[in-house]
Short mmCIF file of C-alpha atoms in Angstrom, two decimals:
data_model
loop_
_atom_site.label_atom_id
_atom_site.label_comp_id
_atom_site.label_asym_id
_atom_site.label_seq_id
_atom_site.Cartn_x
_atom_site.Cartn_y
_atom_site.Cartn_z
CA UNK Q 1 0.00 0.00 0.00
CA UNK Q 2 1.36 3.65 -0.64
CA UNK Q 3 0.59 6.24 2.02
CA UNK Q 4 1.21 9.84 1.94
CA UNK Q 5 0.46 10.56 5.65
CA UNK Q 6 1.49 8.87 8.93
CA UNK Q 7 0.67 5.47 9.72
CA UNK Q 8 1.56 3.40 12.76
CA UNK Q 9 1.83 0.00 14.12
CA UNK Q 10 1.79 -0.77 17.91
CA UNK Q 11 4.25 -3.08 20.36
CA UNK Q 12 3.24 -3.67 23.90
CA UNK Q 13 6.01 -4.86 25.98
CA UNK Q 14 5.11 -6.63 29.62
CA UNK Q 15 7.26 -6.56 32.35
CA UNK Q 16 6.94 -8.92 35.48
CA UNK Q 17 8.66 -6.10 37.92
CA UNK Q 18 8.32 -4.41 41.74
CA UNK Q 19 7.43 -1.43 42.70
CA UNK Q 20 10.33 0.89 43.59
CA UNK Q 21 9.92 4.80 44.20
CA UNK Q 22 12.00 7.55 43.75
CA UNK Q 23 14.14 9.39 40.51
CA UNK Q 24 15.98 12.50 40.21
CA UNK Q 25 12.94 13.34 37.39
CA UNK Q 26 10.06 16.35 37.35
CA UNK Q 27 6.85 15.20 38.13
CA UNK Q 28 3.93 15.86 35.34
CA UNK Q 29 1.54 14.92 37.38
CA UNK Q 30 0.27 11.73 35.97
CA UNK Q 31 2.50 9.47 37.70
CA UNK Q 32 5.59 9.38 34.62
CA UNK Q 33 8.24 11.59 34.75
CA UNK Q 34 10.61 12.63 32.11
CA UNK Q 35 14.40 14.01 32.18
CA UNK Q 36 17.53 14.51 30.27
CA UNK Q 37 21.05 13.92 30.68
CA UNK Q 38 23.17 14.80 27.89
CA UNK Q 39 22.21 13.13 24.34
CA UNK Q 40 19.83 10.79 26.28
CA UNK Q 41 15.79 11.34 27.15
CA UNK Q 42 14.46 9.22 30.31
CA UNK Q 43 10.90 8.42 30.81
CA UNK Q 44 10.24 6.36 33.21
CA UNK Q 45 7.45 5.18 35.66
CA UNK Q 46 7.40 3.75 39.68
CA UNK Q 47 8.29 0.66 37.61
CA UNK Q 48 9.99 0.98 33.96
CA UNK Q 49 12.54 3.37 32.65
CA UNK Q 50 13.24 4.18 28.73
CA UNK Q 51 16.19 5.70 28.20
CA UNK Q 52 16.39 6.79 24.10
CA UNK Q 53 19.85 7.98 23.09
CA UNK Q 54 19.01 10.87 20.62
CA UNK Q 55 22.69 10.96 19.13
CA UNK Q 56 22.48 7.22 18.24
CA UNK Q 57 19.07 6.83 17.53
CA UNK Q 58 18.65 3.93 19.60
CA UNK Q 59 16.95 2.94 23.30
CA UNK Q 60 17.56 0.81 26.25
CA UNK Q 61 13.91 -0.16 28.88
CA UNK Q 62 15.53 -0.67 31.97
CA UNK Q 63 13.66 -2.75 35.20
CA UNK Q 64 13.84 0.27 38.25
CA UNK Q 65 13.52 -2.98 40.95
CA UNK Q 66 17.01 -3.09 40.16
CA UNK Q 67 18.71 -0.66 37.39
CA UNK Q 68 19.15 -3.46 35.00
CA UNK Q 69 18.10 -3.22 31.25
CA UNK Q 70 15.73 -5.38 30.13
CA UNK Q 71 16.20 -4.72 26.32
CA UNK Q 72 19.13 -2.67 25.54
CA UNK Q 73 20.21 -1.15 21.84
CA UNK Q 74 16.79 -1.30 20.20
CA UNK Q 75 15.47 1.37 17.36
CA UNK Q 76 13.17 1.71 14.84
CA UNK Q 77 12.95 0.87 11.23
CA UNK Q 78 10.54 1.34 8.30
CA UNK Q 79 11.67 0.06 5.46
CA UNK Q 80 15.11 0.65 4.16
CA UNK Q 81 14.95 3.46 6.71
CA UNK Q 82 16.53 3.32 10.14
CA UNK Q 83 16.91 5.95 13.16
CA UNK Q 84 20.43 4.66 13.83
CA UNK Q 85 21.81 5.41 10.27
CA UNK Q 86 24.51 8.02 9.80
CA UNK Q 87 23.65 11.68 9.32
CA UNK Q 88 19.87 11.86 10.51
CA UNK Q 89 18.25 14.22 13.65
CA UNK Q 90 16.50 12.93 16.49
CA UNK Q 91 14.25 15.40 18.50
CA UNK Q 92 11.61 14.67 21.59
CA UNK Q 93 8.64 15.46 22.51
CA UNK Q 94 6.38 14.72 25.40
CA UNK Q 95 2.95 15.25 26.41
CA UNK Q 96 -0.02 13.90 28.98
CA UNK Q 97 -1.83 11.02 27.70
CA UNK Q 98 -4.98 9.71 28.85
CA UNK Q 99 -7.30 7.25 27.61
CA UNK Q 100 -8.90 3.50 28.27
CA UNK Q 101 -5.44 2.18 29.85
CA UNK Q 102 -5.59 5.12 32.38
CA UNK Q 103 -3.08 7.94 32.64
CA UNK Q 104 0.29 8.25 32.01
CA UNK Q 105 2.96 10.42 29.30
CA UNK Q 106 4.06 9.97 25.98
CA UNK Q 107 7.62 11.04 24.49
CA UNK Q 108 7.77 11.10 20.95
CA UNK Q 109 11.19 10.99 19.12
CA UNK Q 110 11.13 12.07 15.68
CA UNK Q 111 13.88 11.14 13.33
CA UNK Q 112 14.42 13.37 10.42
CA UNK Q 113 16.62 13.53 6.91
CA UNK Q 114 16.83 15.14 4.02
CA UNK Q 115 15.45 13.93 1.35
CA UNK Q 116 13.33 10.99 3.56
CA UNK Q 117 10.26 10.77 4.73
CA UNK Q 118 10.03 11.25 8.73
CA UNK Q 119 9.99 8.28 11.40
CA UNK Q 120 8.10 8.93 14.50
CA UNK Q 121 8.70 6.28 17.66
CA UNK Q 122 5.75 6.81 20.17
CA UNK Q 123 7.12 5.76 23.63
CA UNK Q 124 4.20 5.85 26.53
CA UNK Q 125 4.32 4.60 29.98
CA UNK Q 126 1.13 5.03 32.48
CA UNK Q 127 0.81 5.12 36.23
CA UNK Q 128 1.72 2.32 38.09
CA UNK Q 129 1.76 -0.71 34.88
CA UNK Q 130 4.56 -2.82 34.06
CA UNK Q 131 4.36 -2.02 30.63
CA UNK Q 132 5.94 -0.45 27.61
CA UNK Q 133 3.56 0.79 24.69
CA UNK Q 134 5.75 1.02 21.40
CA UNK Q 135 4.02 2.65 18.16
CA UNK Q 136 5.89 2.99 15.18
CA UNK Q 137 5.19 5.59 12.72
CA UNK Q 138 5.85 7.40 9.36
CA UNK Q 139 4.78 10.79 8.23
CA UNK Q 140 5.35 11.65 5.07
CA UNK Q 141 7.25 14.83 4.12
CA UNK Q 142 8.21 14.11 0.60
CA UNK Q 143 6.50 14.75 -2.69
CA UNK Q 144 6.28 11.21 -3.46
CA UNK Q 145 4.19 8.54 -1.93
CA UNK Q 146 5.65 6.02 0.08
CA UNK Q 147 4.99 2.12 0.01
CA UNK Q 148 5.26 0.81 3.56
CA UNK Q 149 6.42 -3.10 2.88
CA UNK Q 150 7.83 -3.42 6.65
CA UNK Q 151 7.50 -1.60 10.13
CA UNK Q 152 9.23 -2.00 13.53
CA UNK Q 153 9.75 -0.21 16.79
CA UNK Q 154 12.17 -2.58 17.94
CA UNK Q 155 15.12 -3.58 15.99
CA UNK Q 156 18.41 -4.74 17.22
CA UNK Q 157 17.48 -5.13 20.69
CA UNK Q 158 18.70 -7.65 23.10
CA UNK Q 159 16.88 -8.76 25.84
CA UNK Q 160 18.95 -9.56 29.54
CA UNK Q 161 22.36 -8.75 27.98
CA UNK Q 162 23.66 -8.44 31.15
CA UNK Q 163 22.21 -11.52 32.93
CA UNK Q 164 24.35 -14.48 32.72
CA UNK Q 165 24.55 -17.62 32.24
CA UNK Q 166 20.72 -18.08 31.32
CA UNK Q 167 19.70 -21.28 31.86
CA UNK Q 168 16.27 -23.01 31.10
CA UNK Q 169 15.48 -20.85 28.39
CA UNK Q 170 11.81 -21.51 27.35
CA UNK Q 171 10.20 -19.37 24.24
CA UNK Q 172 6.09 -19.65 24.08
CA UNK Q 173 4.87 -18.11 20.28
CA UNK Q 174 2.11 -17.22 18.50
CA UNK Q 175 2.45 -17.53 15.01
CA UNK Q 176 0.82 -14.83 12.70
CA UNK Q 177 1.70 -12.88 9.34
CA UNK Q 178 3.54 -9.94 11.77
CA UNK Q 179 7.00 -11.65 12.37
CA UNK Q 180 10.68 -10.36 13.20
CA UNK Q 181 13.59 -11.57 15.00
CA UNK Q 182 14.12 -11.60 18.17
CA UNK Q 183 17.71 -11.78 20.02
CA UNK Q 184 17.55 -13.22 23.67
CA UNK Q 185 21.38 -13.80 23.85
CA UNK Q 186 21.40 -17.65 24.26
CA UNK Q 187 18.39 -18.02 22.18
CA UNK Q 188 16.82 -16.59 18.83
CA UNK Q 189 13.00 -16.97 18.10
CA UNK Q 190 10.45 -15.14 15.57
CA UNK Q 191 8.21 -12.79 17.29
CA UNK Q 192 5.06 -12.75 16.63
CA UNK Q 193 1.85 -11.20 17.99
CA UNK Q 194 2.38 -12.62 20.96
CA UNK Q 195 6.00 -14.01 22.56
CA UNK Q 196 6.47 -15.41 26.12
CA UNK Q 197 10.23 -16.01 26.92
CA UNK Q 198 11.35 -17.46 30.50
CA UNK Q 199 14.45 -18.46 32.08
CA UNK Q 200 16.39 -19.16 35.22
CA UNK Q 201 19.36 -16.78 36.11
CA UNK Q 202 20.43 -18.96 39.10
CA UNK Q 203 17.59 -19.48 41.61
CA UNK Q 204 15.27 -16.68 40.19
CA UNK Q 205 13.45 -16.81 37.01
CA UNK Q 206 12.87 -13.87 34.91
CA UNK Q 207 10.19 -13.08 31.98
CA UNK Q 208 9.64 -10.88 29.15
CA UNK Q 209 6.05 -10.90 26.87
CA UNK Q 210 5.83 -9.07 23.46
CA UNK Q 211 2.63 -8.32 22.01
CA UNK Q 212 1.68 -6.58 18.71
#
C-alpha cells in the first residue's frame, strides 16, 4: 500500500517487575516523569525506565527494581529506513496522555533527513503498569508517496544482555503474518503477535512478553 500521511503500528512490551519509588525526574503529574542527561531522554514510571539515546538513535527499557536493562540497543525501522543510520536528527517530545489504559505520558522521538520521509517512535508509559507501549510511525514529508512493505519499533534489541549464564530458556509463540527476530542472547526466536520467553538466572526466574 502507498501512504502519503502517517501510519503506525503498535508493540506492547510486559514486564513482570516491583514497585520501587524515587528518581531524580520532574513530576507531570500523571504518575511518569521525564528528564535529560546529555544526548539521552528518560521516561520512566514507579516501575519501567526508557532511556532513548538521541545521538544514536537507539533505546535501552531498563527494570527500576534493580537498574538493570531489560532490552538494551533497540530502534526503529521502516523500510530501508533506520533511526540509527549516519547523518539523521532525532528530536523529543512529550505530552499527557490519557485514555482506556488510564493515565500516564508519551515522548515522541522524531527522526528526520533530508530527502526521507520522517519516522516517528511513540514511547508511553502510564501510572503504576509494568508495561511499555511502542508505536511505530511514518509521516510523510516528501513529494512522493511512500509504500510501507515493513514496520518496527524494535530492531536490534537484546533482551537480559547483562544476565548471565541463562539457563532453562523456554520461548512460548504465536504464530501470525507480523514476524521479526528476536535476540535473547542464548536463544533466537520469531516474534510474533504474541512471545512469552522465561528463564532461570540462578535461583530466580525472569520473563519478558511481546505483544503486537
Amino acid at each position: 500500500m502507498e501512504f502519503r500521511n502517517r501510519i503506525t503500528g503498535v508493540l506492547a512490551i510486559l514486564f513482570a517487575l516491583s514497585l520501587l519509588a524515587g528518581g531524580a525526574f520532574a513530576a507531570t503529574g500523571t504518575g511518569v516523569w521525564v528528564g535529560s542527561c546529555g544526548d539521552v531522554v528518560m521516561i520512566q514510571n514507579a516501575r519501567i525506565r526508557v532511556d532513548y539515546n538521541l545521538a544514536q538513535g537507539s533505546y535501552s527499557i531498563v527494570d527500576r527494581k534493580d537498574s538493570l536493562s531489560r532490552v538494551t540497543g533497540a530502534s526503529l525501522r521502516v523500510n530501508e529506513w533506520a533511526s540509527t543510520s549516519v547523518g539523521l536528527r532525532n528530536t523529543c517530545q512529550s505530552r499527557p496522555v490519557k485514555d482506556a489504559i488510564g493515565v500516564g505520558r508519551k515522548l515522541t522521538i522524531t527522526t528526520t533527513g533530508l530527502g526521507r520521509p520522517e519516522l516517528v517512535l511513540d514511547i508511553t508509559l502510564y501510572k503504576d503498569r509494568s508495561f511499555v507501549l511502542l508505536a511505530a510511525g511514518i509521516d510523510n514529508t516528501t513529494s512522493k508517496p511512500v509504500r510501507v512493505r515493513y514496520m518496527n519499533p524494535m530492531v536490534g534489541g537484546v533482551a537480559f544482555d547483562r544476565l548471565n549464564p541463562k539457563s532453562d530458556i523456554r520461548i512460548v509463540e504465536n504464530p501470525s503474518a507480523l514476524t521479526a527476530d528476536a535476540d535473547f542472547g542464548h536463544a533466537q526466536a520469531r516474534r510474533a503477535n504474541n512471545l512469552l520467553v522465561t528463564f532461570a538466572v540462578g535461583d530466580r526466574q525472569k520473563s519478558l512478553v511481546f505483544g503486537q
